[in-house]
XYZ file of C-alpha atoms in Angstrom:
723
model
C 140.163 84.819 29.751
C 141.944 85.682 33.007
C 139.710 88.757 33.328
C 136.579 86.602 32.951
C 137.827 84.201 35.615
C 138.450 87.100 37.981
C 134.915 88.394 37.494
C 133.542 84.892 38.081
C 135.506 84.699 41.334
C 133.899 87.918 42.552
C 130.466 86.568 41.647
C 131.146 83.382 43.582
C 132.032 85.479 46.636
C 128.683 87.209 46.374
C 126.889 83.869 46.122
C 128.816 82.598 49.118
C 127.673 85.544 51.186
C 130.771 87.714 50.833
C 128.747 90.809 49.849
C 125.603 91.790 51.763
C 122.658 93.299 49.927
C 120.511 93.732 53.041
C 119.335 97.315 53.360
C 119.174 99.223 56.619
C 115.434 98.585 56.706
C 114.397 94.943 57.032
C 112.388 93.259 54.277
C 109.393 92.764 56.552
C 109.234 96.491 57.315
C 108.536 97.171 53.654
C 105.284 95.169 53.589
C 102.281 97.463 53.115
C 99.246 95.453 54.236
C 96.856 97.950 52.670
C 97.989 97.615 49.037
C 95.035 96.200 47.118
C 92.534 96.726 49.949
C 90.299 99.151 48.054
C 89.463 100.450 44.586
C 86.969 102.447 42.588
C 84.879 99.360 41.695
C 82.971 97.265 44.222
C 84.828 94.074 43.333
C 87.354 94.797 40.579
C 90.268 95.800 42.755
C 92.982 93.928 44.648
C 90.545 92.309 47.064
C 93.254 91.959 49.719
C 92.860 92.496 53.472
C 95.308 93.293 56.307
C 94.749 89.847 57.833
C 97.293 88.452 60.294
C 98.615 84.889 60.467
C 101.807 82.945 59.919
C 102.708 82.025 56.319
C 99.962 79.877 54.771
C 98.003 80.159 58.015
C 94.881 78.051 58.453
C 92.895 80.843 60.118
C 93.423 84.541 59.505
C 92.432 87.364 61.861
C 91.301 90.681 60.487
C 89.653 93.949 61.396
C 86.137 94.015 59.925
C 84.779 97.189 58.332
C 81.810 95.430 56.704
C 79.828 92.209 56.907
C 81.692 89.930 54.532
C 80.275 87.463 52.060
C 80.654 86.433 48.442
C 82.051 89.497 46.610
C 82.607 91.370 49.891
C 85.750 90.986 51.986
C 85.674 91.862 55.685
C 87.942 94.890 55.257
C 87.957 97.756 52.773
C 90.335 100.651 53.327
C 87.796 103.226 52.157
C 85.214 102.199 54.760
C 84.860 104.674 57.595
C 83.735 102.415 60.449
C 84.994 99.376 62.333
C 82.465 96.612 63.128
C 84.723 94.217 65.011
C 87.424 91.630 64.441
C 86.830 88.416 62.558
C 88.423 84.977 62.453
C 88.166 84.380 58.728
C 88.856 81.805 56.034
C 87.719 83.897 53.054
C 90.574 83.539 50.532
C 89.494 85.999 47.838
C 86.823 88.587 47.245
C 84.878 86.311 44.884
C 84.724 83.492 47.410
C 82.721 83.184 50.597
C 83.815 82.702 54.180
C 83.273 79.644 56.344
C 83.715 78.581 59.956
C 84.192 82.188 61.128
C 83.259 84.264 64.167
C 83.391 87.910 65.260
C 84.411 89.632 68.496
C 84.307 93.295 69.495
C 85.226 95.063 72.767
C 82.557 97.481 74.017
C 82.161 99.777 77.007
C 79.169 100.188 79.300
C 76.378 99.065 76.957
C 76.074 95.882 74.888
C 75.287 96.595 71.220
C 74.425 93.631 68.999
C 73.715 95.102 65.567
C 76.622 96.122 63.297
C 75.368 99.660 62.758
C 75.056 100.204 66.520
C 78.429 98.774 67.489
C 80.266 100.496 64.601
C 82.998 102.984 65.550
C 84.853 105.451 63.350
C 88.248 104.460 61.968
C 91.198 106.796 61.941
C 93.881 105.158 59.789
C 96.485 107.238 61.592
C 95.665 105.118 64.670
C 96.024 101.834 62.775
C 99.115 99.634 62.527
C 99.033 96.594 60.241
C 101.848 94.112 59.613
C 101.906 90.429 58.605
C 102.479 89.496 62.267
C 100.627 92.185 64.257
C 97.644 94.539 64.070
C 96.710 97.411 66.361
C 94.000 100.042 66.300
C 92.966 102.736 68.762
C 89.502 104.256 68.538
C 86.654 105.831 70.484
C 83.308 104.089 70.867
C 79.976 105.798 70.197
C 80.045 107.313 73.686
C 83.576 108.645 73.302
C 85.352 106.018 75.418
C 88.912 105.281 74.312
C 89.656 101.658 73.380
C 92.601 99.826 71.885
C 92.698 96.387 70.298
C 95.821 94.571 69.175
C 96.450 91.020 68.090
C 99.024 88.658 66.670
C 98.425 85.220 65.180
C 100.070 81.920 64.345
C 98.743 79.449 61.761
C 95.782 78.169 63.771
C 95.631 80.487 66.776
C 95.561 84.128 67.793
C 96.460 86.276 70.788
C 94.291 89.377 71.436
C 94.891 92.180 73.888
C 92.114 94.669 74.670
C 92.650 97.960 76.506
C 89.544 99.365 78.201
C 89.017 102.646 80.106
C 89.389 101.976 83.843
C 86.265 103.872 84.840
C 83.665 101.934 82.835
C 82.270 98.407 82.546
C 84.357 96.364 80.101
C 82.357 94.141 77.697
C 83.356 91.718 74.979
C 80.750 91.044 72.274
C 80.878 87.657 70.505
C 78.998 86.554 67.387
C 78.973 82.797 66.714
C 76.580 82.678 63.768
C 74.827 85.037 61.369
C 72.353 83.028 59.313
C 71.373 79.657 57.821
C 73.623 76.988 59.373
C 74.453 79.372 62.212
C 76.486 78.380 65.229
C 76.636 77.901 68.978
C 78.368 79.329 72.024
C 79.148 77.885 75.447
C 80.518 80.048 78.277
C 82.547 78.300 80.982
C 83.115 80.994 83.652
C 84.860 78.647 86.103
C 87.541 77.956 83.488
C 87.621 81.536 82.114
C 86.911 79.922 78.764
C 84.423 80.211 75.896
C 83.734 77.701 73.137
C 82.321 78.871 69.822
C 81.199 76.717 66.924
C 80.321 78.104 63.503
C 78.799 75.850 60.810
C 78.302 78.453 58.085
C 79.660 78.187 54.553
C 78.816 81.062 52.234
C 79.508 78.749 49.275
C 77.487 75.816 50.646
C 74.994 75.968 47.754
C 77.827 75.257 45.322
C 79.066 72.013 46.879
C 77.905 68.896 48.732
C 76.180 69.086 52.091
C 78.669 68.588 54.923
C 76.967 67.339 58.065
C 80.136 67.396 60.151
C 81.589 70.689 59.020
C 82.294 73.223 61.768
C 84.767 75.888 62.722
C 85.622 75.379 66.395
C 87.178 78.006 68.654
C 88.395 77.849 72.228
C 88.914 81.266 73.862
C 90.960 81.397 77.075
C 90.945 84.650 79.070
C 93.453 86.264 81.391
C 90.728 87.687 83.645
C 87.627 86.189 85.333
C 84.130 87.136 84.134
C 81.986 89.302 86.397
C 78.877 88.800 84.242
C 78.036 86.917 81.079
C 75.149 85.917 78.864
C 74.012 84.849 75.425
C 71.850 86.357 72.708
C 69.666 84.986 69.933
C 68.522 87.476 67.296
C 67.595 90.456 69.499
C 66.864 88.473 72.678
C 69.531 88.754 75.397
C 69.669 86.123 78.158
C 71.727 87.232 81.147
C 73.809 84.604 82.966
C 72.812 81.974 80.407
C 75.824 79.936 79.331
C 74.649 78.163 76.155
C 72.937 79.219 72.946
C 72.518 77.726 69.495
C 70.804 79.007 66.370
C 71.101 80.919 63.109
C 72.012 84.370 64.488
C 73.479 83.842 67.940
C 76.314 84.851 70.181
C 77.182 85.918 73.679
C 78.984 88.452 75.787
C 81.128 88.671 78.876
C 81.759 91.506 81.293
C 84.727 92.298 83.499
C 84.864 94.160 86.781
C 84.981 97.958 86.520
C 88.584 99.054 86.697
C 89.719 96.285 84.353
C 92.043 97.922 81.868
C 93.724 95.051 80.050
C 92.219 91.719 78.990
C 94.198 89.147 77.034
C 92.583 86.318 75.078
C 94.333 83.345 73.524
C 92.217 81.665 70.836
C 92.673 78.271 69.223
C 90.842 77.287 66.040
C 90.097 73.879 64.546
C 87.975 72.187 61.896
C 88.083 68.946 63.897
C 86.727 69.673 67.384
C 87.209 71.758 70.527
C 89.792 69.366 71.924
C 91.921 69.840 68.815
C 91.468 73.615 69.035
C 92.806 73.470 72.598
C 95.695 71.283 71.495
C 96.515 73.697 68.653
C 96.505 76.553 71.158
C 98.798 74.774 73.577
C 101.241 73.945 70.758
C 101.282 77.389 69.146
C 100.568 79.838 72.001
C 101.010 78.018 75.341
C 100.129 79.749 78.606
C 103.829 80.212 79.346
C 104.258 82.517 76.321
C 103.430 86.216 76.520
C 101.770 88.412 73.915
C 105.064 90.103 73.074
C 106.887 86.782 72.796
C 104.240 85.473 70.397
C 104.401 88.630 68.323
C 108.196 88.393 68.163
C 108.061 84.732 67.146
C 105.576 85.321 64.303
C 107.595 88.307 63.095
C 110.716 86.129 62.978
C 108.906 83.504 60.880
C 107.792 86.098 58.358
C 111.190 87.764 58.297
C 113.017 84.503 57.595
C 110.715 83.870 54.634
C 110.847 87.393 53.217
C 114.636 87.523 53.632
C 114.934 84.730 51.055
C 115.121 87.493 48.467
C 117.328 90.564 48.686
C 117.125 93.354 46.124
C 119.545 96.164 45.304
C 118.870 99.447 43.567
C 115.227 99.732 44.635
C 113.388 102.856 45.647
C 111.341 102.656 48.835
C 108.169 102.372 46.755
C 109.646 99.578 44.645
C 110.852 97.690 47.716
C 107.422 98.074 49.300
C 105.607 96.785 46.229
C 108.070 93.893 45.913
C 107.965 92.655 49.503
C 104.220 93.169 49.752
C 103.769 91.012 46.663
C 106.149 88.432 48.132
C 104.087 88.424 51.340
C 100.863 87.902 49.370
C 102.284 84.783 47.686
C 102.747 83.200 51.133
C 99.091 83.116 52.133
C 97.581 80.485 49.830
C 97.033 77.619 49.518
C 96.384 77.655 53.270
C 97.290 74.941 55.738
C 94.284 72.769 56.515
C 95.770 70.040 58.650
C 96.222 70.143 62.398
C 99.323 68.325 63.631
C 98.913 65.101 61.711
C 95.150 65.150 61.194
C 92.745 67.023 58.975
C 89.026 67.329 58.400
C 88.161 66.657 54.759
C 85.312 68.713 53.287
C 85.307 66.216 50.410
C 84.038 63.197 52.342
C 83.088 64.910 55.635
C 85.516 62.762 57.657
C 88.692 63.094 59.716
C 91.903 61.712 58.210
C 95.546 61.387 59.127
C 98.023 63.423 57.150
C 98.911 66.914 55.915
C 96.441 69.019 53.981
C 96.064 72.405 52.293
C 93.052 74.272 50.906
C 92.078 77.481 49.028
C 93.539 76.735 45.585
C 92.452 79.435 43.116
C 93.558 77.154 40.322
C 92.161 78.991 37.285
C 94.365 81.894 38.335
C 97.291 80.404 40.204
C 98.490 77.678 37.828
C 99.960 80.495 35.743
C 102.521 82.014 38.133
C 101.614 81.523 41.815
C 102.239 77.768 41.938
C 105.440 78.029 39.849
C 106.557 80.793 42.229
C 106.042 78.470 45.201
C 108.249 75.894 43.469
C 110.983 78.519 43.440
C 110.524 79.994 46.930
C 108.590 77.415 49.007
C 109.911 74.178 47.555
C 109.558 72.372 50.893
C 105.763 72.769 50.719
C 105.105 71.823 47.088
C 104.912 68.044 47.496
C 102.460 68.394 50.389
C 100.317 70.789 48.349
C 100.166 68.226 45.537
C 99.396 65.496 48.072
C 96.480 67.572 49.360
C 95.015 67.758 45.847
C 95.356 63.991 45.466
C 93.598 63.508 48.800
C 90.703 65.654 47.574
C 90.468 63.376 44.534
C 90.505 60.245 46.705
C 87.881 61.599 49.089
C 85.567 63.362 46.643
C 86.054 61.561 43.348
C 87.466 64.501 41.359
C 90.257 67.002 41.602
C 88.833 70.385 42.636
C 88.749 73.518 40.502
C 88.361 76.022 43.369
C 88.058 74.326 46.789
C 86.500 76.635 49.389
C 86.753 74.421 51.325
C 84.891 71.833 49.186
C 83.837 71.793 45.535
C 82.381 75.090 44.287
C 81.846 74.697 40.496
C 83.731 77.953 39.991
C 85.606 78.774 36.757
C 86.424 76.515 33.834
C 89.114 74.058 32.873
C 90.713 71.610 35.305
C 93.919 73.423 36.087
C 94.879 71.168 38.960
C 96.076 69.113 35.976
C 98.519 71.877 35.047
C 99.695 72.400 38.636
C 100.369 68.693 39.195
C 102.004 68.074 35.815
C 104.163 71.189 36.089
C 105.389 70.177 39.547
C 106.151 66.663 38.283
C 108.050 67.881 35.214
C 110.074 70.227 37.421
C 111.166 67.414 39.724
C 108.647 67.439 42.601
C 107.675 63.795 43.074
C 107.377 63.036 46.788
C 103.719 62.008 46.576
C 101.706 59.173 45.044
C 102.701 59.850 41.455
C 100.518 57.192 39.817
C 97.472 58.302 41.817
C 98.189 61.875 40.763
C 98.276 60.789 37.137
C 95.069 58.805 37.594
C 93.386 61.953 38.896
C 94.450 64.268 36.069
C 93.758 61.565 33.479
C 90.182 61.276 34.749
C 89.725 65.009 34.167
C 90.891 64.554 30.573
C 88.949 61.424 29.654
C 85.782 61.247 31.766
C 82.929 63.644 31.081
C 80.814 64.776 34.051
C 77.593 62.883 34.631
C 75.012 65.552 33.886
C 74.401 67.361 30.625
C 73.505 71.028 30.954
C 75.029 74.356 30.048
C 77.378 74.542 32.993
C 76.974 78.136 34.103
C 79.552 79.477 36.511
C 78.661 78.961 40.194
C 76.031 76.423 39.208
C 74.105 75.116 42.198
C 75.262 71.720 43.429
C 73.020 68.956 42.092
C 74.789 65.898 43.373
C 77.665 65.816 40.897
C 80.792 67.801 40.204
C 81.425 69.878 37.115
C 84.951 68.725 36.209
C 85.235 69.666 32.506
C 81.740 70.821 31.612
C 81.285 70.280 27.879
C 83.857 67.481 27.670
C 81.438 65.125 25.902
C 81.222 67.331 22.804
C 84.911 68.177 23.117
C 85.743 64.469 22.823
C 83.208 63.846 20.029
C 83.637 66.995 17.951
C 87.071 68.283 18.921
C 85.592 71.404 20.501
C 83.058 72.438 23.111
C 79.798 73.235 21.305
C 78.281 76.676 21.862
C 74.694 75.375 21.729
C 75.474 72.814 24.438
C 77.773 74.588 26.877
C 78.439 78.179 27.886
C 81.897 79.788 27.533
C 82.631 77.252 24.807
C 85.655 78.930 23.190
C 87.462 79.484 26.463
C 86.681 75.948 27.570
C 88.026 74.450 24.344
C 91.282 76.372 24.562
C 91.765 75.659 28.260
C 90.901 71.965 27.880
C 93.523 71.752 25.119
C 96.127 73.393 27.356
C 95.298 70.993 30.208
C 95.535 68.062 27.767
C 99.065 69.174 26.896
C 100.008 69.234 30.582
C 98.556 65.781 31.252
C 100.401 64.531 28.164
C 103.775 65.656 29.539
C 103.265 63.636 32.698
C 101.935 60.682 30.684
C 105.071 60.629 28.552
C 107.449 60.686 31.491
C 105.502 57.875 33.186
C 105.561 55.734 30.044
C 101.867 56.029 29.164
C 102.635 56.397 25.457
C 99.117 55.824 24.118
C 97.698 58.492 26.418
C 100.512 60.820 25.433
C 99.762 60.631 21.713
C 95.997 60.984 22.192
C 96.409 63.969 24.472
C 98.975 65.717 22.314
C 96.609 65.435 19.357
C 93.812 66.881 21.488
C 96.105 69.666 22.686
C 95.682 71.145 19.183
C 91.878 71.212 19.350
C 92.057 75.003 19.325
C 92.473 74.604 15.535
C 88.852 73.506 15.310
C 87.682 76.928 16.490
C 90.014 79.086 14.436
C 88.155 81.069 11.802
C 90.633 82.108 9.081
C 88.121 84.617 7.753
C 88.246 86.660 10.961
C 91.642 85.638 12.341
C 90.106 84.818 15.730
C 88.989 81.764 17.651
C 85.217 81.600 17.337
C 82.426 79.576 18.904
C 80.795 76.828 16.844
C 77.533 74.994 17.232
C 77.381 71.203 17.402
C 76.410 71.125 13.689
C 79.655 72.893 12.813
C 78.217 76.322 12.011
C 79.838 79.438 13.434
C 78.217 81.207 16.359
C 78.473 84.949 17.043
C 82.070 86.147 17.083
C 81.712 87.637 20.582
C 80.156 84.508 22.101
C 81.807 81.856 24.232
C 84.437 83.559 26.384
C 85.330 83.583 30.087
C 86.476 86.826 31.724
C 87.803 88.107 28.446
C 86.868 88.373 24.787
C 88.049 87.304 21.352
C 91.193 89.447 21.610
C 92.115 87.902 24.957
C 91.683 84.306 23.886
C 93.302 84.944 20.526
C 96.659 84.449 22.254
C 95.686 81.749 24.763
C 97.548 78.851 23.212
C 100.384 78.558 25.703
C 101.116 74.929 24.862
C 102.027 75.342 21.184
C 103.036 78.919 20.517
C 104.938 78.172 17.261
C 101.721 76.689 15.896
C 99.780 79.787 16.982
C 102.352 82.018 15.285
C 101.985 80.022 12.072
C 98.185 80.158 12.373
C 98.183 83.954 12.578
C 100.467 84.383 9.576
C 104.063 84.008 10.746
C 106.331 85.872 13.128
C 106.029 89.338 11.609
C 102.242 89.249 11.440
C 102.017 87.661 14.869
C 104.102 90.414 16.467
C 102.043 93.111 14.727
C 98.807 91.551 15.984
C 100.258 91.227 19.475
C 101.255 94.896 19.268
C 97.644 95.740 18.410
C 96.473 93.797 21.426
C 98.537 96.061 23.668
C 98.390 99.355 21.777
C 94.668 99.320 20.991
C 93.652 98.646 24.605
C 92.643 94.983 24.325
C 95.158 93.858 26.946
C 93.691 93.574 30.457
C 96.334 92.880 33.061
C 93.690 93.134 35.773
C 92.563 89.640 34.840
C 94.576 86.473 34.445
C 94.051 85.094 30.890
C 96.477 87.612 29.413
C 99.234 87.434 31.992
C 101.556 85.585 29.617
C 101.049 87.868 26.594
C 104.169 90.046 26.888
C 106.366 86.947 26.996
C 104.943 85.633 23.704
C 107.336 87.938 21.842
C 110.165 85.662 23.019
C 108.810 82.939 20.759
C 109.521 85.223 17.801
C 113.002 86.027 19.090
C 111.879 89.533 20.079
C 113.265 89.915 23.602
C 113.422 93.663 22.978
C 109.635 93.808 22.723
C 109.270 91.859 25.977
C 111.641 94.284 27.666
C 109.665 97.215 26.305
C 106.299 95.940 27.566
C 107.110 94.581 31.035
C 108.214 97.846 32.734
C 105.135 99.634 31.405
C 102.815 96.937 32.764
C 104.506 97.095 36.163
C 104.307 100.874 36.286
C 100.630 100.938 35.354
C 99.283 98.097 37.471
C 101.385 97.946 40.659
C 101.507 100.943 43.011
C 102.292 101.572 46.671
C 98.845 102.685 47.800
C 95.584 101.070 48.958
C 94.169 100.973 45.417
C 97.544 99.948 44.014
C 96.432 96.698 42.353
C 94.433 97.020 39.144
C 92.733 93.644 39.611
C 92.055 90.937 42.162
C 95.205 89.431 43.581
C 93.376 86.078 43.388
C 95.374 84.215 46.030
C 98.731 85.514 44.881
C 98.546 85.357 41.079
C 98.778 89.117 40.434
C 101.627 89.298 42.929
C 103.444 86.278 41.510
C 103.335 87.767 37.996
C 104.992 90.907 39.339
C 107.637 88.941 41.247
C 108.646 86.749 38.323
C 108.695 89.770 36.040
C 110.843 91.651 38.543
C 113.349 88.809 38.463
C 113.508 88.830 34.666
C 111.835 85.554 33.706
C 108.361 83.964 33.671
C 106.770 80.474 33.379
C 105.191 80.983 29.956
C 104.116 77.379 29.289
C 103.178 75.052 32.175
C 104.884 71.651 32.224
C 107.415 72.812 29.601
C 110.374 72.975 32.002
C 111.340 76.449 30.754
C 111.124 80.078 31.790
C 110.799 82.824 29.173
C 113.158 85.747 29.671
C 112.175 89.362 30.268
C 114.029 92.130 32.078
C 114.802 92.482 35.809
C 113.225 95.347 37.717
C 116.304 95.783 39.938
C 120.016 95.967 39.304
C 120.825 93.080 41.600
C 118.738 90.327 43.191
C 119.780 87.375 45.336
C 117.425 84.446 45.830
C 117.954 81.808 48.499
C 116.995 78.496 46.890
C 116.539 75.033 48.351
C 119.487 73.009 49.628
C 121.499 76.141 50.331
C 121.777 77.156 46.681
C 121.619 80.779 45.560
C 120.558 82.581 42.435
C 122.172 85.917 41.615
C 120.454 88.102 39.009
C 122.416 91.079 37.718
C 121.461 93.957 35.440
C 124.108 96.635 36.111
C 123.087 98.726 33.084
C 119.406 98.810 34.032
C 117.881 102.259 33.386
C 121.005 103.268 31.478
C 120.274 101.231 28.356
C 116.934 100.745 26.597
C 117.434 97.010 26.173
C 119.509 94.298 27.840
C 119.376 91.684 25.107
C 122.512 89.685 25.882
C 121.717 87.307 28.713
C 124.398 85.122 30.288
C 123.899 82.069 32.453
C 126.963 81.341 34.573
C 129.032 83.303 32.085
C 127.681 81.582 28.966
C 125.576 83.525 26.475
C 122.053 82.168 26.082
C 121.285 81.697 22.406
C 117.506 81.936 22.878
C 115.377 84.007 25.302
C 114.549 80.965 27.432
C 116.225 79.214 30.326
C 115.763 75.802 31.885
C 113.850 75.771 35.161
C 116.131 73.034 36.445
C 119.136 75.253 35.768
C 117.572 78.054 37.817
C 116.781 75.615 40.634
C 120.459 74.629 40.760
C 121.489 78.221 41.372
C 124.035 80.366 39.622
C 124.327 83.777 37.974
C 121.874 85.215 35.455
C 123.216 88.453 33.978
C 121.455 90.849 31.612
C 123.743 93.068 29.510
C 123.409 95.445 26.589
C 126.322 93.908 24.720
């Protein structure tokens, strides 16, 4: 007993800061911005870019190697040419951009078209960090140029180096097509104003008459010449232009070597863009000071976690993943005000956007509860505001409704946050919003294909009418019917947990009954969930799935795993079938529906099987190279899975209040939690023993492979031992 107390005293010293785990290299220096930026498939890779901003930045700034759009990000590491630098709001490869613009320094001759202004990239001349980007290159005529920039949440600071012997030009593109944009050059103020009204996803949501991305560019040098362009027509010394494909240019006196540009962005107006710029990068602050400030912000966030016993590759993968989880949802408010793309008006308050909810309810949002607790309530508030202003919670706001993916997983995000103690928002309004998803079918009745064109109403739960009447989504009425049924049932469970805690007992019982609607699609003859027609007959066994198949959705009952185990024949049979899922190649970690599979073994008391699977998944799907992610990061979900799994636990069931245990990826980890608390995770025998099945929480053996989320939030010591 005295020995145990002595050990506990040493642990307390570590938690109090008595032992430092900080390595010689800082956490931020491990971030590899290129991980996930390319792959062998056009879209099925990480989909990440080396974009610069502060954590959760409203506007990101990125080198552009291609013209971006839906299914094409602005940067791909395997591209050979640079087209310019873009102010972007594209959150994932599957989504479009909006309110963007492009700039590109040129020498001697103005080139408008991408293929003419393209210059070769040498990655050896490229530096990319979360807070700073630099690239040196030669233009088509062989002139040496250098561009570098840093960025805050809503603003950026560019510095261009030109050759002293040639005419220095800056190309600007305000709009590409459709809604287009406008440009106004104010030479007396050394200022340019750019407005972009484009939304690549505009066909998927309501028309927004007031939407615009506004930019104010303030230059360190006067303009010697300037002009605008529209399509291929160039108008010298013209200061204004508006249209679908428009932009402008400015020239500087020969001999100009360095030009600095401070840029403010806004979704409200130019005055707000200027105000944002003055708040974030005032004229009194230099480029280097701004860069240093943004680096410090990132460092303070990344330093929340310290790891011990990591190789350089492991540390790089870890801190890069941690960085990726601090990009979305993005800030959308501007110092007490925000433009709402849900009612096309300006409001007071704090807002966020870019919620990839079908993906991120699984691990990304739970990870933010653990590491960004101060933001969670505001992120929930933003979702409630979208409901108030648009009539429904969104499924994938970009920045408005997009009809993308299935289920209404804002329900899971809100309920999970509530169950875990985050309640500084309008709780009853939040419940009203998720209850509407569960009880009110969308207005129109059609098959609800993904990315369905906007027709004046929002999808919500497409197929809910039959789900309420029949207990399942009917295959002859609605596409992806099996996946929808299972995901609706999971969302019903989440809404039920919040209903119970708020005293809505009738709703709770109705929803808990509906949370077992997966039973209505289980075919005991095949052992799989199978689509059914509205008359009750079975459809084809391969029909009715979303981004997966019958093997994937066979294990997608997160909300009642004991029932699923019983359904498949008991614990032994269940584990054998789960083994088949992995060993026969049915498991696809590159997509989200299966991210919880390895942790299902815990529900059979098989922590050893979890600990066998997790390291193999990490080794196969996370690497320190540009094609190092096997699937789209999807706004942090792939990264959050890795981070949780590296810590040794995972949020298996949303709104359950529990983590399922796994195995840490490092021998020692310290997490800085809210209110000054700390979590120490220890696995001293890691890599020496095959399994670490005895898990202690603050010195007490855990009887089951689960731990309370509230316990973790309070801080303490989680130790994995072999005996």
